[in-house]
């Protein structure tokens, strides 16, 4: 019998529920909502079902008959025809697959999931406060942290002049990818830094990001110090890198667990304020990277970043997965 069922529709969302499931002693399984989200490569067993409409989803969950359903997507509201009703029969827990900054993701989540969930797991107090304001009073809110970032806590930096470029996706996140991908390659071409170029998974398959990705791949073939990260999840690259280039992506809040320097690229497609949790610039230069790598943040910048990170209220003690698992298991009682 499956007691805990995780549902998601993109392969990169698996990382969050997998990090929680590590701490779950109960029988569990995953129900990928799109065929491309399925996997047989990890310990989280998949249940396969063809989900084309709300009735299909209801039927699949009823057949599994779990004690609790954990969701980290808005697939049902955005893609399916009709409205599923399984939440009337099972407690539903929401957990984010990425704690992105400076965008309307929280508003979309509370709009689409209101009335369907019993518990919302917040990555930090910033998100929890928004949940408590926007969700109905029937929704409990618990701040747990970011489970997929637990193994970054306390990890030693490699100190090998390695830089990871990983902006959020263009279409949904309104990030810096289209505005900065080419210039980042200009900055690092033939430098003594290693650059790992990581387009968001959606910018590898959807326009307009896909064309940028293909063009940059062609150029990277001729750059000996630049490689492309095509992995579904960024965990290995986060451990590999000394410095991150990003924007408002959820990868930023994972990176904060490392304590390593961050440059936030503010030339973004969306008109939003990006909280300053790294050194911000709208025009990257190699000298900026070198100075930050060698000397760290200037004192004034470091103090401002510390205040902003504190305001996010993300627990960074390596125990987010444990807390999330405890909350999920409580819903099975």
mmCIF file with all atom_site columns, N, CA and C in Angstrom, residues 31-63:
data_model
loop_
_atom_site.group_PDB
_atom_site.id
_atom_site.type_symbol
_atom_site.label_atom_id
_atom_site.label_alt_id
_atom_site.label_comp_id
_atom_site.label_asym_id
_atom_site.label_entity_id
_atom_site.label_seq_id
_atom_site.pdbx_PDB_ins_code
_atom_site.Cartn_x
_atom_site.Cartn_y
_atom_site.Cartn_z
_atom_site.occupancy
_atom_site.B_iso_or_equiv
_atom_site.pdbx_formal_charge
_atom_site.auth_seq_id
_atom_site.auth_comp_id
_atom_site.auth_asym_id
_atom_site.auth_atom_id
_atom_site.pdbx_PDB_model_num
ATOM 1  N N  . UNK A 1 31 ? 3.820   9.817  -8.965  1.00 0.00 ? 31 UNK A N  1
ATOM 2  C CA . UNK A 1 31 ? 2.937   9.769  -10.124 1.00 0.00 ? 31 UNK A CA 1
ATOM 3  C C  . UNK A 1 31 ? 3.323   10.907 -11.061 1.00 0.00 ? 31 UNK A C  1
ATOM 4  N N  . UNK A 1 32 ? 4.206   10.660 -12.044 1.00 0.00 ? 32 UNK A N  1
ATOM 5  C CA . UNK A 1 32 ? 4.562   11.704 -13.007 1.00 0.00 ? 32 UNK A CA 1
ATOM 6  C C  . UNK A 1 32 ? 3.348   12.038 -13.877 1.00 0.00 ? 32 UNK A C  1
ATOM 7  N N  . UNK A 1 33 ? 3.061   13.317 -14.041 1.00 0.00 ? 33 UNK A N  1
ATOM 8  C CA . UNK A 1 33 ? 1.865   13.733 -14.773 1.00 0.00 ? 33 UNK A CA 1
ATOM 9  C C  . UNK A 1 33 ? 2.115   13.920 -16.260 1.00 0.00 ? 33 UNK A C  1
ATOM 10 N N  . UNK A 1 34 ? 3.377   13.963 -16.651 1.00 0.00 ? 34 UNK A N  1
ATOM 11 C CA . UNK A 1 34 ? 3.751   13.955 -18.069 1.00 0.00 ? 34 UNK A CA 1
ATOM 12 C C  . UNK A 1 34 ? 4.711   12.777 -18.276 1.00 0.00 ? 34 UNK A C  1
ATOM 13 N N  . UNK A 1 35 ? 4.678   12.151 -19.435 1.00 0.00 ? 35 UNK A N  1
ATOM 14 C CA . UNK A 1 35 ? 5.578   11.013 -19.676 1.00 0.00 ? 35 UNK A CA 1
ATOM 15 C C  . UNK A 1 35 ? 7.047   11.379 -19.494 1.00 0.00 ? 35 UNK A C  1
ATOM 16 N N  . UNK A 1 36 ? 7.432   12.595 -19.872 1.00 0.00 ? 36 UNK A N  1
ATOM 17 C CA . UNK A 1 36 ? 8.840   12.973 -19.791 1.00 0.00 ? 36 UNK A CA 1
ATOM 18 C C  . UNK A 1 36 ? 9.324   13.164 -18.352 1.00 0.00 ? 36 UNK A C  1
ATOM 19 N N  . UNK A 1 37 ? 8.408   13.216 -17.394 1.00 0.00 ? 37 UNK A N  1
ATOM 20 C CA . UNK A 1 37 ? 8.804   13.360 -15.994 1.00 0.00 ? 37 UNK A CA 1
ATOM 21 C C  . UNK A 1 37 ? 9.103   12.023 -15.332 1.00 0.00 ? 37 UNK A C  1
ATOM 22 N N  . UNK A 1 38 ? 8.828   10.921 -16.038 1.00 0.00 ? 38 UNK A N  1
ATOM 23 C CA . UNK A 1 38 ? 9.045   9.587  -15.473 1.00 0.00 ? 38 UNK A CA 1
ATOM 24 C C  . UNK A 1 38 ? 10.533  9.266  -15.403 1.00 0.00 ? 38 UNK A C  1
ATOM 25 N N  . UNK A 1 39 ? 10.887  8.385  -14.469 1.00 0.00 ? 39 UNK A N  1
ATOM 26 C CA . UNK A 1 39 ? 12.289  7.984  -14.311 1.00 0.00 ? 39 UNK A CA 1
ATOM 27 C C  . UNK A 1 39 ? 12.355  6.628  -13.623 1.00 0.00 ? 39 UNK A C  1
ATOM 28 N N  . UNK A 1 40 ? 13.385  5.870  -13.950 1.00 0.00 ? 40 UNK A N  1
ATOM 29 C CA . UNK A 1 40 ? 13.653  4.635  -13.222 1.00 0.00 ? 40 UNK A CA 1
ATOM 30 C C  . UNK A 1 40 ? 15.059  4.653  -12.635 1.00 0.00 ? 40 UNK A C  1
ATOM 31 N N  . UNK A 1 41 ? 15.571  5.889  -12.442 1.00 0.00 ? 41 UNK A N  1
ATOM 32 C CA . UNK A 1 41 ? 16.963  6.031  -12.039 1.00 0.00 ? 41 UNK A CA 1
ATOM 33 C C  . UNK A 1 41 ? 17.169  6.297  -10.559 1.00 0.00 ? 41 UNK A C  1
ATOM 34 N N  . UNK A 1 42 ? 16.102  6.368  -9.765  1.00 0.00 ? 42 UNK A N  1
ATOM 35 C CA . UNK A 1 42 ? 16.313  6.641  -8.350  1.00 0.00 ? 42 UNK A CA 1
ATOM 36 C C  . UNK A 1 42 ? 15.428  5.746  -7.501  1.00 0.00 ? 42 UNK A C  1
ATOM 37 N N  . UNK A 1 43 ? 15.525  5.936  -6.204  1.00 0.00 ? 43 UNK A N  1
ATOM 38 C CA . UNK A 1 43 ? 14.824  5.056  -5.271  1.00 0.00 ? 43 UNK A CA 1
ATOM 39 C C  . UNK A 1 43 ? 13.341  5.354  -5.179  1.00 0.00 ? 43 UNK A C  1
ATOM 40 N N  . UNK A 1 44 ? 12.881  6.450  -5.754  1.00 0.00 ? 44 UNK A N  1
ATOM 41 C CA . UNK A 1 44 ? 11.473  6.810  -5.697  1.00 0.00 ? 44 UNK A CA 1
ATOM 42 C C  . UNK A 1 44 ? 10.730  6.105  -6.836  1.00 0.00 ? 44 UNK A C  1
ATOM 43 N N  . UNK A 1 45 ? 9.918   5.132  -6.505  1.00 0.00 ? 45 UNK A N  1
ATOM 44 C CA . UNK A 1 45 ? 9.256   4.307  -7.512  1.00 0.00 ? 45 UNK A CA 1
ATOM 45 C C  . UNK A 1 45 ? 8.124   5.064  -8.193  1.00 0.00 ? 45 UNK A C  1
ATOM 46 N N  . UNK A 1 46 ? 8.062   4.966  -9.515  1.00 0.00 ? 46 UNK A N  1
ATOM 47 C CA . UNK A 1 46 ? 7.019   5.632  -10.284 1.00 0.00 ? 46 UNK A CA 1
ATOM 48 C C  . UNK A 1 46 ? 5.819   4.727  -10.494 1.00 0.00 ? 46 UNK A C  1
ATOM 49 N N  . UNK A 1 47 ? 4.626   5.336  -10.429 1.00 0.00 ? 47 UNK A N  1
ATOM 50 C CA . UNK A 1 47 ? 3.392   4.687  -10.850 1.00 0.00 ? 47 UNK A CA 1
ATOM 51 C C  . UNK A 1 47 ? 3.004   5.326  -12.180 1.00 0.00 ? 47 UNK A C  1
ATOM 52 N N  . UNK A 1 48 ? 2.821   4.525  -13.215 1.00 0.00 ? 48 UNK A N  1
ATOM 53 C CA . UNK A 1 48 ? 2.589   5.067  -14.548 1.00 0.00 ? 48 UNK A CA 1
ATOM 54 C C  . UNK A 1 48 ? 1.101   5.101  -14.860 1.00 0.00 ? 48 UNK A C  1
ATOM 55 N N  . UNK A 1 49 ? 0.641   6.246  -15.350 1.00 0.00 ? 49 UNK A N  1
ATOM 56 C CA . UNK A 1 49 ? -0.747  6.413  -15.758 1.00 0.00 ? 49 UNK A CA 1
ATOM 57 C C  . UNK A 1 49 ? -0.794  7.488  -16.834 1.00 0.00 ? 49 UNK A C  1
ATOM 58 N N  . UNK A 1 50 ? -1.711  7.351  -17.754 1.00 0.00 ? 50 UNK A N  1
ATOM 59 C CA . UNK A 1 50 ? -1.868  8.351  -18.812 1.00 0.00 ? 50 UNK A CA 1
ATOM 60 C C  . UNK A 1 50 ? -2.834  9.423  -18.321 1.00 0.00 ? 50 UNK A C  1
ATOM 61 N N  . UNK A 1 51 ? -2.294  10.620 -18.097 1.00 0.00 ? 51 UNK A N  1
ATOM 62 C CA . UNK A 1 51 ? -3.082  11.715 -17.524 1.00 0.00 ? 51 UNK A CA 1
ATOM 63 C C  . UNK A 1 51 ? -3.365  12.748 -18.610 1.00 0.00 ? 51 UNK A C  1
ATOM 64 N N  . UNK A 1 52 ? -4.582  12.745 -19.119 1.00 0.00 ? 52 UNK A N  1
ATOM 65 C CA . UNK A 1 52 ? -4.967  13.707 -20.158 1.00 0.00 ? 52 UNK A CA 1
ATOM 66 C C  . UNK A 1 52 ? -6.033  14.685 -19.681 1.00 0.00 ? 52 UNK A C  1
ATOM 67 N N  . UNK A 1 53 ? -6.767  14.319 -18.655 1.00 0.00 ? 53 UNK A N  1
ATOM 68 C CA . UNK A 1 53 ? -7.776  15.237 -18.135 1.00 0.00 ? 53 UNK A CA 1
ATOM 69 C C  . UNK A 1 53 ? -7.962  14.994 -16.642 1.00 0.00 ? 53 UNK A C  1
ATOM 70 N N  . UNK A 1 54 ? -8.837  15.786 -16.033 1.00 0.00 ? 54 UNK A N  1
ATOM 71 C CA . UNK A 1 54 ? -9.031  15.708 -14.593 1.00 0.00 ? 54 UNK A CA 1
ATOM 72 C C  . UNK A 1 54 ? -9.539  14.344 -14.165 1.00 0.00 ? 54 UNK A C  1
ATOM 73 N N  . UNK A 1 55 ? -10.404 13.750 -14.964 1.00 0.00 ? 55 UNK A N  1
ATOM 74 C CA . UNK A 1 55 ? -10.952 12.438 -14.621 1.00 0.00 ? 55 UNK A CA 1
ATOM 75 C C  . UNK A 1 55 ? -9.846  11.381 -14.573 1.00 0.00 ? 55 UNK A C  1
ATOM 76 N N  . UNK A 1 56 ? -8.870  11.471 -15.490 1.00 0.00 ? 56 UNK A N  1
ATOM 77 C CA . UNK A 1 56 ? -7.749  10.529 -15.484 1.00 0.00 ? 56 UNK A CA 1
ATOM 78 C C  . UNK A 1 56 ? -6.947  10.644 -14.187 1.00 0.00 ? 56 UNK A C  1
ATOM 79 N N  . UNK A 1 57 ? -6.710  11.879 -13.758 1.00 0.00 ? 57 UNK A N  1
ATOM 80 C CA . UNK A 1 57 ? -5.928  12.091 -12.544 1.00 0.00 ? 57 UNK A CA 1
ATOM 81 C C  . UNK A 1 57 ? -6.674  11.566 -11.325 1.00 0.00 ? 57 UNK A C  1
ATOM 82 N N  . UNK A 1 58 ? -7.959  11.871 -11.249 1.00 0.00 ? 58 UNK A N  1
ATOM 83 C CA . UNK A 1 58 ? -8.761  11.363 -10.135 1.00 0.00 ? 58 UNK A CA 1
ATOM 84 C C  . UNK A 1 58 ? -8.742  9.837  -10.095 1.00 0.00 ? 58 UNK A C  1
ATOM 85 N N  . UNK A 1 59 ? -8.906  9.227  -11.256 1.00 0.00 ? 59 UNK A N  1
ATOM 86 C CA . UNK A 1 59 ? -8.949  7.760  -11.316 1.00 0.00 ? 59 UNK A CA 1
ATOM 87 C C  . UNK A 1 59 ? -7.617  7.156  -10.895 1.00 0.00 ? 59 UNK A C  1
ATOM 88 N N  . UNK A 1 60 ? -6.510  7.772  -11.335 1.00 0.00 ? 60 UNK A N  1
ATOM 89 C CA . UNK A 1 60 ? -5.186  7.243  -10.995 1.00 0.00 ? 60 UNK A CA 1
ATOM 90 C C  . UNK A 1 60 ? -4.929  7.335  -9.496  1.00 0.00 ? 60 UNK A C  1
ATOM 91 N N  . UNK A 1 61 ? -5.281  8.464  -8.889  1.00 0.00 ? 61 UNK A N  1
ATOM 92 C CA . UNK A 1 61 ? -5.047  8.631  -7.455  1.00 0.00 ? 61 UNK A CA 1
ATOM 93 C C  . UNK A 1 61 ? -5.977  7.728  -6.646  1.00 0.00 ? 61 UNK A C  1
ATOM 94 N N  . UNK A 1 62 ? -7.222  7.603  -7.071  1.00 0.00 ? 62 UNK A N  1
ATOM 95 C CA . UNK A 1 62 ? -8.147  6.716  -6.358  1.00 0.00 ? 62 UNK A CA 1
ATOM 96 C C  . UNK A 1 62 ? -7.687  5.267  -6.405  1.00 0.00 ? 62 UNK A C  1
ATOM 97 N N  . UNK A 1 63 ? -7.112  4.869  -7.540  1.00 0.00 ? 63 UNK A N  1
ATOM 98 C CA . UNK A 1 63 ? -6.628  3.486  -7.646  1.00 0.00 ? 63 UNK A CA 1
ATOM 99 C C  . UNK A 1 63 ? -5.445  3.249  -6.704  1.00 0.00 ? 63 UNK A C  1
#
